[in-house]
Coordinates of N, CA and C and ligand atoms in Angstrom, one line a residue:
X1 N -100.7 -63.7 66.6 CA -99.5 -63.7 67.5 C -98.2 -62.5 67.7
X2 N -98.8 -62.0 68.9 CA -97.3 -61.1 68.7 C -96.1 -61.0 69.9
X3 N -94.9 -61.2 69.7 CA -94.0 -61.6 71.1 C -93.4 -61.1 70.5
X4 N -92.3 -60.9 71.9 CA -91.1 -61.1 72.3 C -89.9 -62.0 72.5
X5 N -88.8 -62.3 72.1 CA -87.7 -62.9 72.8 C -86.6 -62.6 73.2
X6 N -86.6 -62.1 74.8 CA -86.2 -61.9 75.4 C -84.3 -63.1 75.5
X7 N -83.5 -62.5 75.9 CA -83.0 -63.9 75.7 C -81.2 -63.1 76.0
X8 N -80.0 -63.5 76.5 CA -78.8 -63.0 76.1 C -78.6 -63.4 74.5
X9 N -77.2 -62.6 74.2 CA -76.8 -63.0 73.3 C -76.3 -64.3 73.3
X10 N -76.3 -65.5 72.1 CA -76.5 -67.0 72.3 C -77.3 -67.5 72.9
X11 N -78.7 -66.8 73.2 CA -79.1 -68.0 74.5 C -80.1 -69.0 73.2
X12 N -80.0 -68.1 72.1 CA -80.7 -69.1 70.8 C -82.3 -68.5 70.5
X13 N -82.1 -66.9 70.8 CA -83.4 -66.6 69.7 C -83.6 -66.6 68.5
X14 N -82.6 -66.0 68.0 CA -82.7 -66.3 66.1 C -82.9 -67.5 65.8
X15 N -82.7 -68.6 66.4 CA -82.7 -70.1 66.2 C -84.3 -70.3 66.7
X16 N -84.7 -69.7 67.2 CA -86.3 -70.6 68.0 C -87.4 -69.2 67.2
X17 N -87.0 -68.4 66.8 CA -87.7 -67.2 66.5 C -87.9 -68.1 64.8
X18 N -86.9 -68.2 63.7 CA -86.9 -69.2 63.0 C -88.2 -70.0 63.0
X19 N -88.3 -71.1 63.9 CA -89.5 -72.2 63.7 C -90.6 -71.5 64.3
X20 N -90.0 -70.7 64.3 CA -91.5 -70.2 64.9 C -92.0 -69.0 63.8
X21 N -91.5 -68.6 62.8 CA -92.3 -68.2 61.8 C -93.0 -68.9 61.1
X22 N -92.0 -69.9 61.5 CA -92.8 -71.3 59.8 C -93.7 -71.9 60.3
X23 N -94.1 -71.5 62.0 CA -94.7 -72.1 62.3 C -96.3 -71.2 62.6
X24 N -96.5 -70.6 62.6 CA -97.1 -69.6 62.7 C -97.3 -68.4 61.9
X25 N -96.5 -68.4 60.5 CA -96.1 -67.1 59.8 C -96.6 -66.1 59.9
X26 N -95.8 -66.0 60.7 CA -95.7 -64.7 61.0 C -93.8 -63.8 61.0
X27 N -93.6 -62.6 60.9 CA -92.6 -62.1 60.9 C -91.4 -62.0 62.0
X28 N -90.1 -62.9 61.3 CA -89.5 -62.3 62.5 C -88.7 -61.3 62.5
X29 N -88.8 -60.7 63.8 CA -87.8 -59.1 62.9 C -87.3 -59.3 64.2
X30 N -85.3 -59.3 63.6 CA -84.0 -59.2 64.1 C -83.6 -57.8 64.1
X31 N -83.5 -56.9 65.0 CA -82.8 -55.3 64.7 C -81.1 -55.7 64.7
X32 N -80.6 -56.8 64.1 CA -78.6 -56.8 64.4 C -79.7 -57.7 63.0
X33 N -80.1 -58.2 62.3 CA -80.1 -59.2 60.9 C -80.1 -57.6 60.5
X34 N -81.2 -56.6 60.3 CA -81.4 -55.3 59.6 C -80.0 -54.5 59.6
X35 N -80.2 -54.2 61.2 CA -78.5 -53.5 61.2 C -77.4 -54.2 60.6
X36 N -76.9 -55.1 61.0 CA -75.8 -56.0 59.4 C -76.3 -56.2 58.0
X37 N -77.4 -56.0 57.9 CA -78.0 -55.6 56.0 C -77.3 -54.4 55.6
X38 N -77.9 -53.2 57.5 CA -77.2 -52.0 56.6 C -75.6 -51.4 56.5
X39 N -75.4 -52.0 57.2 CA -73.7 -51.9 57.5 C -73.2 -52.8 56.3
X40 N -73.6 -53.9 56.0 CA -72.9 -54.5 54.8 C -73.7 -53.9 53.3
X41 N -74.5 -53.2 53.4 CA -74.8 -52.2 52.6 C -74.6 -50.4 52.3
X42 N -73.8 -50.4 53.1 CA -73.2 -48.8 53.2 C -73.9 -47.7 54.0
X43 N -75.4 -47.9 54.4 CA -76.5 -47.1 53.7 C -75.7 -45.5 55.7
X44 N -76.1 -44.6 55.0 CA -76.1 -43.8 56.4 C -76.3 -44.8 57.9
X45 N -76.9 -45.1 58.5 CA -77.6 -45.7 59.6 C -76.9 -47.0 59.9
X46 N -75.7 -47.8 58.3 CA -75.4 -48.7 58.5 C -73.9 -48.1 59.0
X47 N -73.7 -47.2 58.6 CA -72.0 -46.7 58.7 C -71.9 -46.2 60.3
X48 N -73.0 -45.5 60.6 CA -73.7 -45.3 62.4 C -73.8 -46.6 63.6
X49 N -73.8 -47.3 62.7 CA -73.9 -48.3 64.0 C -73.0 -49.2 63.5
X50 N -71.8 -49.5 62.8 CA -70.9 -50.2 62.6 C -70.3 -50.3 63.6
X51 N -69.5 -48.7 64.5 CA -68.5 -48.8 65.4 C -69.2 -49.5 66.8
X52 N -70.7 -49.5 67.1 CA -70.9 -50.0 68.0 C -70.7 -51.5 67.7
X53 N -71.5 -52.0 67.6 CA -71.7 -53.2 66.6 C -70.5 -54.0 67.1
X54 N -69.5 -53.3 66.5 CA -67.9 -54.2 66.4 C -67.3 -54.3 67.5
X55 N -68.0 -53.0 68.7 CA -67.2 -53.2 69.9 C -67.5 -53.7 71.1
X56 N -68.9 -54.3 70.5 CA -70.0 -55.1 71.4 C -71.3 -54.5 71.7
X57 N -71.3 -52.5 71.7 CA -71.7 -52.3 72.4 C -73.9 -52.1 71.8
X58 N -73.8 -51.2 72.4 CA -75.1 -51.2 71.5 C -75.9 -50.4 70.8
X59 N -76.4 -50.1 69.8 CA -76.7 -49.1 68.7 C -77.4 -48.1 69.8
X60 N -77.6 -46.7 69.6 CA -78.7 -45.8 69.7 C -79.7 -45.9 69.9
X61 N -80.9 -46.2 71.2 CA -82.0 -46.2 71.0 C -82.4 -45.9 69.7
X62 N -82.7 -44.4 69.2 CA -83.7 -43.7 68.5 C -83.5 -44.3 67.3
X63 N -82.4 -45.0 66.9 CA -82.1 -45.7 66.2 C -83.3 -46.8 65.3
X64 N -82.3 -48.1 66.2 CA -83.0 -49.0 66.5 C -84.8 -49.2 66.6
X65 N -85.4 -47.9 67.4 CA -86.9 -47.8 68.0 C -87.4 -47.1 66.3
X66 N -86.4 -46.3 65.6 CA -86.9 -46.2 64.2 C -87.2 -46.7 63.4
X67 N -86.1 -48.0 63.8 CA -86.9 -49.5 62.7 C -87.7 -49.9 62.7
X68 N -87.8 -50.1 64.5 CA -88.3 -51.0 64.8 C -90.4 -50.6 64.2
X69 N -90.3 -49.4 65.0 CA -91.6 -48.3 64.6 C -92.0 -48.7 62.4
X70 N -91.4 -48.3 61.6 CA -91.2 -48.8 61.0 C -91.9 -50.0 60.1
X71 N -90.8 -51.2 60.6 CA -90.8 -52.4 60.4 C -92.8 -52.9 61.0
X72 N -92.8 -52.7 61.8 CA -93.9 -52.5 62.1 C -95.5 -52.1 61.7
X73 N -95.4 -51.5 60.9 CA -95.8 -51.2 60.1 C -96.4 -51.6 59.3
X74 N -95.4 -52.3 58.7 CA -95.6 -53.3 57.3 C -97.0 -54.4 57.0
X75 N -97.4 -54.8 55.8 CA -98.2 -55.7 56.0 C -98.5 -57.1 56.7
X76 N -97.2 -57.1 56.1 CA -97.0 -58.6 57.1 C -96.5 -58.7 58.0
X77 N -97.2 -57.2 59.3 CA -97.1 -57.7 60.6 C -98.9 -57.2 61.1
X78 N -99.6 -57.4 60.0 CA -101.0 -57.2 60.2 C -101.5 -58.3 61.5
X79 N -101.4 -59.3 61.1 CA -101.3 -60.6 61.9 C -100.8 -61.3 63.1
X80 N -99.5 -60.4 63.0 CA -98.4 -60.8 64.3 C -97.1 -61.3 63.8
X81 N -96.1 -61.0 64.9 CA -94.6 -61.0 64.5 C -93.7 -61.2 65.7
X82 N -92.6 -61.5 65.0 CA -91.7 -62.0 66.5 C -90.6 -61.0 66.7
X83 N -90.4 -60.2 67.8 CA -89.3 -59.6 67.9 C -88.1 -60.1 68.8
X84 N -87.2 -60.8 68.1 CA -86.1 -61.0 68.0 C -84.9 -59.9 68.4
X85 N -84.5 -60.3 69.5 CA -83.2 -58.7 70.0 C -83.8 -57.4 70.2
X86 N -84.9 -57.2 70.1 CA -85.4 -55.8 70.8 C -87.1 -55.8 71.4
X87 N -87.1 -55.4 72.5 CA -86.4 -54.3 73.1 C -85.1 -55.2 73.6
X88 N -84.1 -54.0 73.7 CA -82.8 -54.8 74.9 C -82.1 -53.3 76.1
X89 N -83.3 -52.3 75.9 CA -83.3 -51.1 76.6 C -84.5 -50.5 77.5
X90 N -85.0 -50.5 78.8 CA -86.0 -50.1 79.4 C -86.4 -49.2 78.6
X91 N -84.9 -47.5 78.3 CA -86.0 -46.8 76.9 C -86.8 -47.4 75.3
X92 N -85.9 -48.4 75.3 CA -87.0 -49.5 73.6 C -88.1 -50.1 74.2
X93 N -87.8 -50.3 75.0 CA -89.1 -50.9 75.7 C -90.5 -50.0 75.8
X94 N -90.5 -48.8 76.4 CA -90.7 -47.7 76.9 C -91.4 -47.0 75.5
X95 N -90.7 -47.1 74.2 CA -91.0 -47.4 73.3 C -91.9 -47.6 71.8
X96 N -91.4 -49.1 72.3 CA -91.9 -49.7 71.9 C -93.8 -50.0 72.5
X97 N -94.1 -49.3 73.7 CA -95.3 -49.5 74.5 C -96.1 -48.2 73.8
X98 N -95.4 -47.2 73.2 CA -95.6 -45.7 72.7 C -95.8 -46.7 71.1
X99 N -95.5 -47.4 70.7 CA -95.6 -47.6 69.3 C -96.7 -48.6 69.1
X100 N -96.5 -49.5 69.8 CA -97.5 -50.5 69.9 C -98.8 -49.8 69.9
X101 N -99.2 -48.9 70.9 CA -100.5 -48.3 71.3 C -100.8 -47.3 69.7
X102 N -100.2 -46.9 69.6 CA -100.4 -46.2 68.1 C -100.4 -46.9 67.3
X103 N -99.9 -48.3 67.3 CA -100.3 -48.6 65.8 C -101.8 -50.0 66.1
X104 N -102.4 -49.2 67.6 CA -103.6 -50.6 68.5 C -103.3 -51.3 67.8
X105 N -101.9 -52.1 68.8 CA -101.9 -53.6 68.2 C -101.8 -53.7 70.2
X106 N -101.4 -55.1 70.4 CA -100.7 -56.0 72.1 C -100.2 -56.9 71.7
X107 N -99.4 -56.5 73.0 CA -98.8 -57.8 73.3 C -99.5 -59.0 73.7
X108 N -99.3 -60.0 72.9 CA -99.7 -61.3 73.4 C -98.6 -62.7 74.8
X109 N -97.5 -62.5 74.3 CA -96.3 -62.8 75.3 C -94.5 -62.2 75.2
X110 N -94.4 -62.4 75.6 CA -92.4 -61.8 75.9 C -92.5 -63.2 76.6
X111 N -91.6 -64.1 75.6 CA -90.6 -64.9 76.4 C -89.1 -64.9 76.8
X112 N -88.9 -65.1 77.4 CA -87.0 -65.2 78.0 C -86.7 -66.3 78.0
X113 N -85.9 -66.8 77.4 CA -84.8 -67.7 77.4 C -83.5 -67.7 78.6
X114 N -83.7 -68.6 79.4 CA -82.4 -68.2 80.5 C -81.6 -69.5 79.8
X115 N -79.8 -69.0 79.9 CA -78.5 -70.0 79.6 C -77.8 -69.1 80.5
X116 N -77.0 -70.5 80.2 CA -75.7 -69.9 81.7 C -74.5 -69.1 81.3
X117 N -73.9 -68.5 81.5 CA -73.0 -68.0 81.1 C -72.0 -68.1 80.0
X118 N -71.4 -69.5 80.3 CA -70.5 -70.4 79.7 C -71.1 -71.2 78.5
X119 N -72.2 -71.5 79.0 CA -72.8 -72.3 77.6 C -73.1 -71.3 76.8
X120 N -73.5 -69.9 77.0 CA -73.7 -69.2 75.9 C -72.2 -68.5 75.4
X121 N -70.7 -68.3 75.8 CA -69.4 -68.0 75.1 C -69.5 -69.5 74.2
X122 N -70.1 -70.7 74.6 CA -69.4 -71.2 73.7 C -71.0 -71.8 72.8
X123 N -71.7 -71.4 72.6 CA -72.5 -71.5 71.4 C -72.1 -70.1 70.5
X124 N -71.7 -68.9 70.9 CA -71.2 -68.0 70.3 C -70.4 -68.1 69.7
X125 N -68.6 -68.6 70.6 CA -68.0 -68.5 69.4 C -68.2 -70.2 68.7
X126 N -69.4 -71.4 68.6 CA -69.5 -72.1 67.6 C -70.4 -71.6 66.6
X127 N -70.8 -70.5 67.0 CA -71.9 -69.8 66.0 C -71.8 -69.6 64.3
X128 N -72.3 -69.9 63.4 CA -71.5 -70.2 61.7 C -73.2 -69.5 61.1
X129 N -73.3 -68.8 60.5 CA -74.6 -68.0 59.7 C -74.0 -68.4 57.8
X130 N -75.3 -68.9 57.2 CA -74.7 -68.9 55.7 C -74.4 -67.5 55.2
X131 N -73.6 -67.0 54.1 CA -73.2 -66.0 53.9 C -74.6 -65.4 52.4
X132 N -74.9 -66.8 51.8 CA -76.7 -66.5 51.6 C -77.6 -66.6 51.6
X133 N -78.0 -67.1 52.3 CA -79.3 -67.3 53.2 C -80.0 -66.2 54.3
X134 N -78.5 -66.8 55.3 CA -78.6 -66.2 57.1 C -79.1 -67.2 57.7
X135 N -78.9 -68.7 57.4 CA -79.9 -69.7 58.4 C -78.1 -70.1 59.5
X136 N -78.6 -70.6 60.2 CA -77.6 -70.9 61.4 C -77.1 -72.0 61.2
X137 N -76.1 -72.5 62.1 CA -75.5 -73.0 62.4 C -74.9 -73.3 63.2
X138 N -74.7 -74.3 64.3 CA -73.7 -74.2 65.4 C -72.8 -75.3 65.1
X139 N -71.6 -75.3 64.9 CA -70.3 -76.6 64.3 C -70.7 -77.4 65.4
X140 N -70.6 -78.3 66.6 CA -71.2 -78.8 68.0 C -72.6 -78.9 68.0
X141 N -73.4 -78.2 67.8 CA -74.6 -78.7 68.5 C -75.5 -78.4 67.1
X142 N -75.7 -78.0 66.0 CA -76.5 -78.0 64.4 C -75.1 -77.8 63.8
X143 N -74.7 -78.9 63.7 CA -73.6 -79.0 62.4 C -74.5 -79.1 61.1
X144 N -73.7 -78.7 60.3 CA -74.1 -78.6 58.9 C -73.9 -80.3 57.7
X145 N -74.5 -80.2 57.1 CA -74.4 -82.1 56.8 C -72.8 -81.7 56.5
X146 N -72.4 -80.7 55.1 CA -71.1 -81.0 55.1 C -70.1 -79.8 55.6
X147 N -69.1 -79.5 56.5 CA -69.3 -78.7 57.3 C -68.6 -77.6 56.0
X148 N -68.8 -75.8 56.6 CA -68.4 -75.3 56.6 C -69.5 -74.8 54.7
X149 N -70.3 -75.5 55.1 CA -71.9 -75.4 53.7 C -73.0 -75.2 54.1
X150 N -74.0 -74.6 54.2 CA -74.7 -74.1 54.4 C -76.1 -75.2 53.5
X151 N -76.8 -76.3 54.4 CA -77.4 -77.2 53.7 C -79.1 -76.6 53.5
X152 N -79.5 -75.3 53.6 CA -80.7 -75.0 52.7 C -80.2 -74.5 51.1
X153 N -79.2 -73.6 51.4 CA -78.9 -73.4 49.7 C -77.3 -73.6 49.4
X154 N -76.5 -74.2 50.1 CA -75.3 -74.6 49.6 C -73.9 -73.0 49.8
X155 N -74.8 -72.1 50.8 CA -73.4 -71.4 51.1 C -72.9 -70.7 51.3
X156 N -71.8 -70.2 51.3 CA -70.6 -70.5 52.6 C -71.5 -70.0 53.6
X157 N -70.5 -70.9 54.7 CA -70.8 -70.5 56.7 C -69.8 -69.8 56.5
X158 N -70.1 -68.8 57.9 CA -69.4 -67.3 57.5 C -69.3 -67.5 59.0
X159 N -68.3 -66.9 60.4 CA -68.1 -66.7 61.0 C -68.2 -64.6 61.6
X160 N -69.7 -64.2 62.2 CA -69.9 -62.9 62.9 C -68.9 -62.8 63.3
X161 N -68.4 -60.8 63.3 CA -67.1 -60.3 63.6 C -67.1 -60.0 65.1
X162 N -68.4 -59.7 65.3 CA -68.6 -59.5 66.6 C -68.3 -61.3 67.5
X163 N -68.6 -62.1 67.0 CA -68.3 -63.6 68.1 C -67.4 -64.3 68.5
X164 N -66.6 -63.6 68.2 CA -64.9 -63.1 68.9 C -65.4 -63.1 69.8
X165 N -64.6 -64.3 70.9 CA -64.7 -64.3 72.7 C -64.5 -63.3 73.6
X166 N -63.7 -61.8 72.8 CA -63.7 -60.6 73.8 C -64.5 -59.6 73.8
X167 N -65.4 -59.7 72.9 CA -66.1 -58.9 72.0 C -67.9 -60.3 72.5
X168 N -67.8 -61.2 73.4 CA -68.8 -61.8 73.0 C -68.8 -61.2 74.7
X169 N -67.6 -61.3 75.4 CA -67.4 -61.3 77.1 C -68.4 -59.4 77.5
X170 N -68.0 -58.4 76.7 CA -68.4 -57.7 76.5 C -70.5 -57.5 76.1
X171 N -70.6 -58.2 75.1 CA -72.0 -58.4 75.1 C -72.6 -58.3 75.9
X172 N -72.0 -59.9 77.2 CA -72.7 -60.5 78.1 C -73.0 -58.9 79.2
X173 N -71.9 -58.2 79.5 CA -71.5 -57.5 80.1 C -72.9 -56.7 80.1
X174 N -72.7 -55.8 78.9 CA -74.0 -55.4 78.5 C -75.3 -55.3 78.6
X175 N -75.4 -56.6 78.5 CA -76.7 -57.8 78.5 C -76.9 -57.0 80.0
X176 N -76.0 -57.7 80.6 CA -76.3 -57.7 82.5 C -76.6 -56.5 82.7
X177 N -76.5 -55.4 82.2 CA -76.5 -53.8 82.5 C -77.8 -53.5 82.1
X178 N -77.8 -53.8 80.4 CA -78.9 -52.6 80.2 C -79.8 -53.6 79.6
X179 N -80.6 -54.8 79.6 CA -81.1 -56.0 78.9 C -81.8 -56.2 79.9
X180 N -80.9 -57.1 81.5 CA -81.5 -58.2 82.2 C -82.8 -57.5 82.6
X181 N -82.3 -56.0 83.1 CA -83.5 -54.9 83.8 C -85.5 -55.5 83.2
X182 N -85.2 -55.8 81.9 CA -86.9 -56.3 80.7 C -87.1 -57.1 81.5
X183 N -86.4 -58.2 82.2 CA -87.1 -59.1 82.6 C -88.4 -58.5 84.2
X184 N -87.5 -58.2 85.2 CA -88.2 -56.8 86.0 C -90.0 -56.4 85.1
X185 N -88.9 -55.7 83.7 CA -90.2 -54.8 83.9 C -91.3 -55.4 82.9
X186 N -90.9 -56.3 82.4 CA -92.2 -57.6 82.0 C -92.7 -58.2 82.1
X187 N -92.4 -58.7 84.1 CA -92.6 -59.3 85.1 C -94.6 -59.1 85.6
X188 N -93.9 -57.8 85.5 CA -94.4 -56.7 86.3 C -96.1 -56.4 85.2
X189 N -96.0 -56.7 84.0 CA -97.4 -56.8 83.1 C -98.1 -58.0 83.1
X190 N -97.2 -58.8 83.6 CA -97.9 -60.6 83.4 C -97.8 -61.3 82.3
X191 N -97.0 -60.4 81.6 CA -96.8 -61.5 80.4 C -95.7 -62.1 80.1
X192 N -95.1 -62.3 81.0 CA -93.7 -63.4 80.8 C -93.7 -63.9 80.9
X193 N -93.0 -65.2 80.2 CA -92.8 -66.3 80.8 C -91.4 -66.6 80.7
X194 N -91.0 -67.0 81.7 CA -89.1 -67.8 81.8 C -89.0 -69.1 81.1
X195 N -87.7 -69.5 80.3 CA -88.2 -70.6 79.8 C -86.4 -71.2 79.8
X196 N -86.4 -72.6 80.4 CA -84.6 -72.9 80.4 C -84.5 -73.6 79.2
X197 N -83.6 -72.5 79.0 CA -83.0 -72.5 77.6 C -81.4 -73.8 77.4
X198 N -81.3 -74.3 78.6 CA -80.1 -74.6 78.6 C -80.1 -76.5 77.4
X199 N -81.8 -76.6 77.4 CA -81.9 -78.0 77.1 C -81.6 -77.9 75.0
X200 N -81.3 -79.0 74.7 CA -81.4 -78.9 72.9 C -82.9 -78.4 72.5
X201 N -82.3 -77.6 71.4 CA -82.8 -77.0 70.1 C -84.6 -76.8 70.4
X202 N -84.8 -78.9 70.0 CA -85.9 -78.8 69.9 C -86.7 -78.8 71.0
X203 N -86.1 -79.7 72.3 CA -86.4 -79.1 73.6 C -87.7 -78.0 74.2
X204 N -86.6 -76.9 73.7 CA -86.5 -75.7 74.0 C -87.8 -75.4 73.0
X205 N -87.7 -75.6 71.8 CA -89.0 -75.2 71.0 C -90.2 -75.4 72.1
X206 N -89.9 -76.8 72.0 CA -91.2 -77.5 73.2 C -92.3 -76.7 74.3
X207 N -90.9 -76.1 74.7 CA -91.2 -75.9 75.4 C -91.7 -74.4 75.7
X208 N -90.9 -73.5 74.2 CA -92.2 -72.3 74.0 C -93.3 -72.7 73.6
X209 N -93.4 -73.3 72.6 CA -94.7 -73.8 72.4 C -95.9 -73.6 73.5
X210 N -95.5 -74.9 74.5 CA -96.3 -74.9 75.9 C -96.4 -73.6 76.5
X211 N -95.6 -72.5 76.0 CA -95.5 -71.6 77.5 C -96.3 -70.8 76.6
X212 N -96.8 -70.6 74.8 CA -97.6 -69.9 74.2 C -99.0 -70.3 74.3
X213 N -99.2 -71.6 74.6 CA -100.4 -71.9 74.4 C -101.2 -71.9 75.5
X214 N -100.4 -71.7 77.2 CA -100.8 -71.0 78.1 C -101.2 -69.6 78.3
X215 N -100.8 -69.1 77.3 CA -100.4 -67.6 77.6 C -101.3 -67.3 76.5
Ligands
ADP301 P1 -77.3 -61.5 69.5 O1 -78.0 -62.1 68.8 O2 -75.4 -62.2 69.7 O3 -77.5 -60.9 70.8 P2 -77.7 -59.3 68.0 O4 -77.7 -59.8 66.0 O5 -78.9 -59.0 67.8 O6 -77.2 -60.3 68.9 O7 -77.5 -58.4 67.4 C1 -76.2 -58.1 67.1 C2 -75.2 -56.4 68.1 O8 -76.3 -55.5 67.6 C3 -75.4 -55.8 68.9 O9 -74.4 -56.3 69.6 C4 -75.9 -54.4 69.2 O10 -74.5 -53.4 68.6 C5 -77.0 -54.5 67.5 N1 -77.9 -54.4 67.9 C6 -79.2 -55.2 67.7 N2 -79.8 -54.9 68.5 C7 -80.6 -54.6 68.8 C8 -81.1 -53.6 69.5 N3 -82.4 -53.7 70.0 N4 -80.2 -51.9 70.2 C9 -79.2 -51.7 70.4 N5 -78.3 -52.0 69.8 C10 -78.6 -53.7 69.2
ADP302 P1 -79.4 -65.6 69.9 O1 -80.2 -65.2 68.5 O2 -80.4 -65.6 70.9 O3 -78.3 -64.6 69.9 P2 -78.5 -68.3 68.1 O4 -79.7 -68.4 68.3 O5 -78.1 -67.2 67.1 O6 -79.1 -66.9 69.4 O7 -77.7 -69.5 68.4 C1 -76.4 -69.0 69.4 C2 -76.2 -70.2 68.6 O8 -76.6 -71.2 69.4 C3 -75.8 -70.7 67.2 O9 -75.1 -71.4 66.0 C4 -77.2 -72.0 67.4 O10 -77.5 -73.0 66.8 C5 -76.6 -72.7 68.9 N1 -77.9 -72.7 69.1 C6 -79.1 -72.3 69.7 N2 -79.6 -72.9 70.8 C7 -79.3 -74.2 71.1 C8 -79.8 -75.0 71.8 N3 -81.2 -75.1 73.3 N4 -78.9 -76.2 72.4 C9 -77.2 -75.6 71.7 N5 -77.1 -74.7 70.8 C10 -77.9 -73.9 70.1
ZN303 ZN1 -77.9 -70.8 52.7

């Protein structure tokens, strides 16, 4: 199963991708997670990416295209993968097409999660992530059993630097300008299914699974 999960920041891509990786035993490839890892380690790529991420803008295409190209060649992608947060521009989508052709892989589906802007802001301001294992929570919609602590590993839950309201508004604007055109891009290829992402997490998962059965 080779998938792209499309959708604005806060739509639930990461949450849904994690559930799909368990079900299908295929890796989640999140460019956001990979970039945050590089920032944390202070690699040259991380240093370069940080200013774009802090400002709520996109990291240059050539950086993320290179990350994904390398990642897709790892053994664990042999049977499939879920791209979460990539591609985000038409340039990235074109580059992905070339990479997949070179690697002789075909996409099975592109699933786009649709969520209203106000709900996105509420989801992003309440998002918390485990510092140790990366599991995601929401203070209201997916709260941990003990406040501020991860259910899986007991690690501290932290808020991402870019999940402040002013940066969120910038990211949503960037999505509308640069990423939303990918809905039409993939619509033409016949692989796209749009999914109502406004329901609770479990219902959205069911909708994704039935869309995958149909594709
Ligand atoms: P979210 O899940 O909230 O949409 P991500 O974790 O996917 O956020 O991305 C966080 C930030 O990392 C983005 O705002 C952007 O700066 C950078 N980033 C992630 N993926 C890409 C990409 N494909 N192209 C350019 N920048 C990216
Ligand atoms: P994305 O990866 O698209 O930026 P996330 O999966 O990180 O989005 O979800 C953003 C926040 O919203 C998280 O705190 C998550 O727990 C919460 N969330 C995800 N899906 C839903 C949903 N269907 N309803 C309510 N909250 C959700
Ligand atoms: Zn944890």
